[in-house]
Coordinates of C-alpha atoms and ligand atoms in Angstrom, one line a residue:
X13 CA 185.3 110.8 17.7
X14 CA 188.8 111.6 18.1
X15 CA 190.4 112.0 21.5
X16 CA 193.7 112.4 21.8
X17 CA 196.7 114.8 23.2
X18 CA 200.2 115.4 22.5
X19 CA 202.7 116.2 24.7
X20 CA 204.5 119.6 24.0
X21 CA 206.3 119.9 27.2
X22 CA 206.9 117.8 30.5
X23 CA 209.9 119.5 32.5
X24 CA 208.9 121.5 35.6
X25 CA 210.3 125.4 36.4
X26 CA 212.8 125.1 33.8
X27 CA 213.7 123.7 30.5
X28 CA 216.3 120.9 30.4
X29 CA 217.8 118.1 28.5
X30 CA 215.5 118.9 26.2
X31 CA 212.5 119.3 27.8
X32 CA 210.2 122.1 27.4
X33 CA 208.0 123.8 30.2
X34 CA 204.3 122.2 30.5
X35 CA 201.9 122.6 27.5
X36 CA 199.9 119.9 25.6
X37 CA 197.0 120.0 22.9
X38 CA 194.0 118.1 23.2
X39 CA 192.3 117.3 19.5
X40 CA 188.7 116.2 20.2
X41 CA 186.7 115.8 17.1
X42 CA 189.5 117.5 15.0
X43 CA 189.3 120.8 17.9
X44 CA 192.3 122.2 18.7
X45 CA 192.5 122.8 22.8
X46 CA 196.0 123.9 24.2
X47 CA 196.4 123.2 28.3
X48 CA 199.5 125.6 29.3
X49 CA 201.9 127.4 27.4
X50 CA 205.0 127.0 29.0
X51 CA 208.2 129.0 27.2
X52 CA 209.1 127.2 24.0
X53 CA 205.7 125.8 23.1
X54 CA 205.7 127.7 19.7
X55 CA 208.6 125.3 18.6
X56 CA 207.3 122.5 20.1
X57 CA 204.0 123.1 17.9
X58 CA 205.9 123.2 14.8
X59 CA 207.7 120.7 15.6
X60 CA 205.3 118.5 16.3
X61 CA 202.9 119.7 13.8
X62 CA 200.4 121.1 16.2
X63 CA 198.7 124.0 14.6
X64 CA 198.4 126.6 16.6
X65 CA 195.9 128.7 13.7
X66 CA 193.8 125.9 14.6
X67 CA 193.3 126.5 18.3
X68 CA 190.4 128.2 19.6
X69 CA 190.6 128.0 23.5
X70 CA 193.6 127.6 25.6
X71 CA 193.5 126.8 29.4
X72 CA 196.1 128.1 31.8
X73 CA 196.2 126.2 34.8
X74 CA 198.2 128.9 37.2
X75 CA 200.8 131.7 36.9
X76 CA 204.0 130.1 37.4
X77 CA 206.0 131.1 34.5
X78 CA 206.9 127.5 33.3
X79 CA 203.2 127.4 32.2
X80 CA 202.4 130.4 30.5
X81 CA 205.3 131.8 29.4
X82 CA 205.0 131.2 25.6
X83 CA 201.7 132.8 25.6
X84 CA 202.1 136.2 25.0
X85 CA 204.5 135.0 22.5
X86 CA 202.0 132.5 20.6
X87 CA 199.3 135.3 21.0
X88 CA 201.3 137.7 18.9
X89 CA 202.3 135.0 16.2
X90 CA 198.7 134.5 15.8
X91 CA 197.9 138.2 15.1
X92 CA 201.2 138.9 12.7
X93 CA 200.0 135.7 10.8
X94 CA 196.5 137.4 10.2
X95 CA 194.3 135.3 12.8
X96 CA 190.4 136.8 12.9
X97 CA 188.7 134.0 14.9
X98 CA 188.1 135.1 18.7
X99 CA 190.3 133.2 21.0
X100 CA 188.8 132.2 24.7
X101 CA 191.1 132.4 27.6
X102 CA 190.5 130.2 30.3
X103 CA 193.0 131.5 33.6
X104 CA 193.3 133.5 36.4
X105 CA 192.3 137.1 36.4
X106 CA 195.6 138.2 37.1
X107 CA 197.0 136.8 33.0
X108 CA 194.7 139.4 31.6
X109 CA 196.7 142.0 33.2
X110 CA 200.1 140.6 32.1
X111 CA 199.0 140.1 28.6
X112 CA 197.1 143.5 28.5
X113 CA 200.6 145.9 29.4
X114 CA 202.8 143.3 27.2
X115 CA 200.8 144.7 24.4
X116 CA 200.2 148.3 25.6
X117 CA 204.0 148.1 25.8
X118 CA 204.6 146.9 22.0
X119 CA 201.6 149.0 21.2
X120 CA 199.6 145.9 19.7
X121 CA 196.1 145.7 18.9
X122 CA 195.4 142.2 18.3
X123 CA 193.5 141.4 15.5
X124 CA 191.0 138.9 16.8
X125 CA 189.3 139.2 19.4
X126 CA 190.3 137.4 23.1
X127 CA 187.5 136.5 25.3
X128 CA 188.5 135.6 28.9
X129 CA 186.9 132.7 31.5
X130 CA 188.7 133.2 34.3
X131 CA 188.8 130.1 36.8
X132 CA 188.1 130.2 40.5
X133 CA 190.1 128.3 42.8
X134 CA 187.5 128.0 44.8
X135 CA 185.1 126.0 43.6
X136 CA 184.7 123.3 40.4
X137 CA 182.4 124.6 37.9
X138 CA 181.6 123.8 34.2
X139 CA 183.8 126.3 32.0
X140 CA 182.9 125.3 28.9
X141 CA 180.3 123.0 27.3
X142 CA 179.5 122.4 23.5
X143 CA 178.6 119.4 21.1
X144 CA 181.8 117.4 22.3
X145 CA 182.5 117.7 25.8
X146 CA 182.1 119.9 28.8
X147 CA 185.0 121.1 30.9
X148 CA 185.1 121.5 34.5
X149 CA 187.9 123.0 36.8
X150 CA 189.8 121.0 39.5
X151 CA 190.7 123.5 42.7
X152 CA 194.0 122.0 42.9
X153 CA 196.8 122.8 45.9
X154 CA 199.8 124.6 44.9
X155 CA 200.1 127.4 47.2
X156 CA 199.3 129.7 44.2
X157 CA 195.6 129.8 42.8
X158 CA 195.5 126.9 40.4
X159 CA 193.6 125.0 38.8
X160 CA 193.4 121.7 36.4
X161 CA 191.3 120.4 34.3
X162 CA 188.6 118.3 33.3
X163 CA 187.6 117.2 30.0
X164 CA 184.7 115.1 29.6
X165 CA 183.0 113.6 26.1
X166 CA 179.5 114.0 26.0
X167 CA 177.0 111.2 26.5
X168 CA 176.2 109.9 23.0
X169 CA 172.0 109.0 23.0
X170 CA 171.2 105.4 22.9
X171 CA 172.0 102.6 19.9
X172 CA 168.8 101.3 18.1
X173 CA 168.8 97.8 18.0
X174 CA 167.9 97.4 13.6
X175 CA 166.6 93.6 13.7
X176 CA 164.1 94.6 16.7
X177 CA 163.0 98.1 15.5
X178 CA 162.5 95.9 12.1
X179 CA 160.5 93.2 14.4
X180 CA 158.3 95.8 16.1
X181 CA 157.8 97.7 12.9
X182 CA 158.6 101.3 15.0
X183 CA 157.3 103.9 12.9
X184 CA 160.6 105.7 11.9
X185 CA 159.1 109.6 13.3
X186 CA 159.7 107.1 16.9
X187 CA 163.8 106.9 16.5
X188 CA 164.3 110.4 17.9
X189 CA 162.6 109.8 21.3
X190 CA 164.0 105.9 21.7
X191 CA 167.3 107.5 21.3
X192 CA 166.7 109.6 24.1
X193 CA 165.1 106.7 26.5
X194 CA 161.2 106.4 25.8
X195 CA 159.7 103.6 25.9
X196 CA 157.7 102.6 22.3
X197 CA 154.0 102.2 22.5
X198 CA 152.3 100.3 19.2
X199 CA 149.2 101.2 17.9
X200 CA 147.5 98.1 19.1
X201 CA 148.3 99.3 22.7
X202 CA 151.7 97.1 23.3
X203 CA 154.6 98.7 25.6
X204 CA 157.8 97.8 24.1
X205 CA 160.5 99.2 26.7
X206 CA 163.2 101.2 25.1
X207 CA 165.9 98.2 26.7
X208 CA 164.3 95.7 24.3
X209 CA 164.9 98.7 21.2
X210 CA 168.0 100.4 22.3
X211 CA 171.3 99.6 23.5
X212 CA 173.4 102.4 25.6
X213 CA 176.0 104.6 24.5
X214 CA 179.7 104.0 25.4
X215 CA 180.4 105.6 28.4
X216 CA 182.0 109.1 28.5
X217 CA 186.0 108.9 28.0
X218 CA 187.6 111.6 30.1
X219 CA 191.2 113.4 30.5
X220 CA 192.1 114.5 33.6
X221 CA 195.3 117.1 33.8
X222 CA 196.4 117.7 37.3
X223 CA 199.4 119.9 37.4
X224 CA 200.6 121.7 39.8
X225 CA 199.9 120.2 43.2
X226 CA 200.3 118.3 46.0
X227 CA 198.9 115.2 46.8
X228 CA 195.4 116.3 48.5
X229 CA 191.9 114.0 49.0
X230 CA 190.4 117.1 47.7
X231 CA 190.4 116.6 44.4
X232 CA 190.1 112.9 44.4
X233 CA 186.4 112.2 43.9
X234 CA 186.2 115.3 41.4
X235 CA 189.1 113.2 39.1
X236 CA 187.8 109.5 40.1
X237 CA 187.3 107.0 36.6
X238 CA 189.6 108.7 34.6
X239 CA 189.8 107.3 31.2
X240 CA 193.8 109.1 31.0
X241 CA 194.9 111.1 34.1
X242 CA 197.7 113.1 33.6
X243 CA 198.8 114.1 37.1
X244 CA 202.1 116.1 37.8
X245 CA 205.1 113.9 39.3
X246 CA 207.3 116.3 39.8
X247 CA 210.2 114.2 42.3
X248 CA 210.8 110.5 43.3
X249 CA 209.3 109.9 46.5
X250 CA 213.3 110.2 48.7
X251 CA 212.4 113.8 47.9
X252 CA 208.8 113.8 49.8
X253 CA 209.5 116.7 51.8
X254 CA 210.7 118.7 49.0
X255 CA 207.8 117.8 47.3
X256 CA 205.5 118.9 50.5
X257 CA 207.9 122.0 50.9
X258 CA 207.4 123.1 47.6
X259 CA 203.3 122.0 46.6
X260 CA 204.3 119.4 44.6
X261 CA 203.6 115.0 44.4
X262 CA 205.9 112.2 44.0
X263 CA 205.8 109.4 41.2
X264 CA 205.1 107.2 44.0
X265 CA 201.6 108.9 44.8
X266 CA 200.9 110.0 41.1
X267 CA 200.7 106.2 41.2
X268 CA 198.5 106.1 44.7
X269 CA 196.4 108.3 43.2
X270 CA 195.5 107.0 40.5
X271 CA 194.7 103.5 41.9
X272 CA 192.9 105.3 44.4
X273 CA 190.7 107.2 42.0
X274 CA 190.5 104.1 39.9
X275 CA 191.7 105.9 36.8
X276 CA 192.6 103.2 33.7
X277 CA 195.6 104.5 32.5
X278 CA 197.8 107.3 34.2
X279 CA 200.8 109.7 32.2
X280 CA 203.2 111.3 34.5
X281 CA 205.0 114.4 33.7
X282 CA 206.1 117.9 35.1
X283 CA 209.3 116.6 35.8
X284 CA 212.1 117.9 38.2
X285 CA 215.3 119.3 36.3
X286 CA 217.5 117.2 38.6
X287 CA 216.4 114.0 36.6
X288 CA 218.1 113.5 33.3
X289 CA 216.5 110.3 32.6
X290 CA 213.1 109.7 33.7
X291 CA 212.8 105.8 33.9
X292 CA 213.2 105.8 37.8
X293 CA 210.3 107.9 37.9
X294 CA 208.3 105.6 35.4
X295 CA 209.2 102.4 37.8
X296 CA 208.3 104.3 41.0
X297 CA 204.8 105.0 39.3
X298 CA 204.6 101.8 37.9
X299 CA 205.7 99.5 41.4
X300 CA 201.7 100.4 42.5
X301 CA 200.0 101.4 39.6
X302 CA 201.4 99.3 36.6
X303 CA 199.9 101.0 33.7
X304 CA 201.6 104.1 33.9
X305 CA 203.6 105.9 31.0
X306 CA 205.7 109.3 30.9
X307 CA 204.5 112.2 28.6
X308 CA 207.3 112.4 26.3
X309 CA 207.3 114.9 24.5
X310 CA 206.0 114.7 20.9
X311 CA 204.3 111.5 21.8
X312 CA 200.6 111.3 21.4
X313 CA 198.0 109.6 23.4
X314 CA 194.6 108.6 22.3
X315 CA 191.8 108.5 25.3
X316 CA 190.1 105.4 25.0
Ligands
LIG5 ZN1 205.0 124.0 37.2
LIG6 ZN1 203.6 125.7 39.7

């Protein structure tokens, strides 16, 4: 199944050097999922042949500008370009009020129909399941409500094993329920456990995005065995108590926390206008947790 995201945008508050505000797509199993729409993500989508007719649910993590900006402007380009499947929402409460005057003001019924989730900073819950994967918020710490985000591939049922289901001679109307973990018992009375038939599934792949926050144990054990953690590294670590000031993390403990989490590989982005070039922040990452890249944008990333 494919799992994979590209990078939209990566700057933080403002765009720069060319750098756009936070926004990536997620294609699982040829799905469109969009995570923030910071200002300019329209261009980034054509640009980087993302296509936004395709999406069906987009997840706003909080209500700084720099990541929902473009939306109202994407949701209108979807309705002038005749869109009629529903949309979900997944945001604060609050973005349904912004969106809903925007098009009061413009006088704009959208075509297609937008259903809201909105996420509770309170708690983690599940906020959407279906065939692929379940997503569940983070409670994040950014002195606004805000959330990220947790998408999770669902456990596939077990393998059969051919050359023993062949050596057993398991009735074929078995498969379903070996699939599932039952154990096979033959006609003449013989328990064949499922081990001996069936092999398990891969384990889950998961993409973790984390932006915006600061560093907090909170969230830790909710993000832990990441297959691709995107967190937000915002400054280089001389900058600490800016970055404590302001709700934001370092490169230096993106790093910490991803080998604290035990993620396997960690992309940093969400970065500060005062860097032109980014490679500092890639080596500060790096010096504890080596495999560590930037999400540059355009670039694509397969979680596996
Ligand atoms: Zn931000
Ligand atoms: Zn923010």
């Amino acid at each position: 199944m494919k799992f994979e995201v590209t990078i939209l945008g990566s700057s933080s508050a403002t765009p720069i050097y060319n750098r756009n505000p936070s926004a990536q797509a997620l294609n699982i199993n040829e799905k469109l999922y969009l995570i923030d729409c910071g200002e300019g993500t329209q261009q980034q989508m054509l640009k980087f042949d993302v296509r936004a007719s395709r999406i069906e649910h987009i997840f706003i993590s909080h209500l700084h500008g720099d990541h929902y900006l473009g939306l109202v402007g994407l949701l209108s380009s979807l309705h002038l370009n005749g869109r009629k499947k529903p949309l979900t929402l997944y945001c604060p409460e609050l973005l349904k009020e912004i969106i809903d005057i925007q098009l009061k003001s413009s006088e704009t019924e959208l075509q297609y129909a937008v259903e809201y989730r909105f996420t509770d900073v309170g708690k983690a819950e599940v906020i959407l399941e279906n065939q692929d994967i379940t997503v569940e918020t983070i409670p994040l710490d950014h002195g606004i409500g805000c959330t990220g985000f947790l998408f999770r591939e669902k456990k596939r049922l077990r393998k059969l094993i051919k050359e023993k289901i062949d050596e057993f001679n398991v009735p074929v109307q078995y498969y379903p329920a070996l699939k599932k973990g039952a154990d096979y018992v033959a006609p003449d009375g013989r328990v064949f456990e499922n081990e001996t038939l069936t092999i398990d599934s891969a384990t889950p792949k998961s993409y973790v995005y984390c932006s915006d926050t600061l560093c907090n144990e909170k969230y830790f054990d909710q993000i832990s065995n990441a297959t691709l953690l995107y967190h937000e590294a915002t400054f280089l670590n001389n900058m600490l108590e800016r970055a404590n000031e302001t709700h934001h993390t370092t490169a230096l403990q993106a790093g910490q926390i991803a080998l604290k989490t035990h993620a396997k590989r960690l992309l940093i982005g969400h970065f500060s206008a005062r860097y032109k070039t980014l490679n500092e922040l890639l080596d500060e990452a790096r010096s504890v947790f080596p495999d560590t890249e930037l999400a540059v944008e355009g670039k694509i990333f397969a979680i596996e």
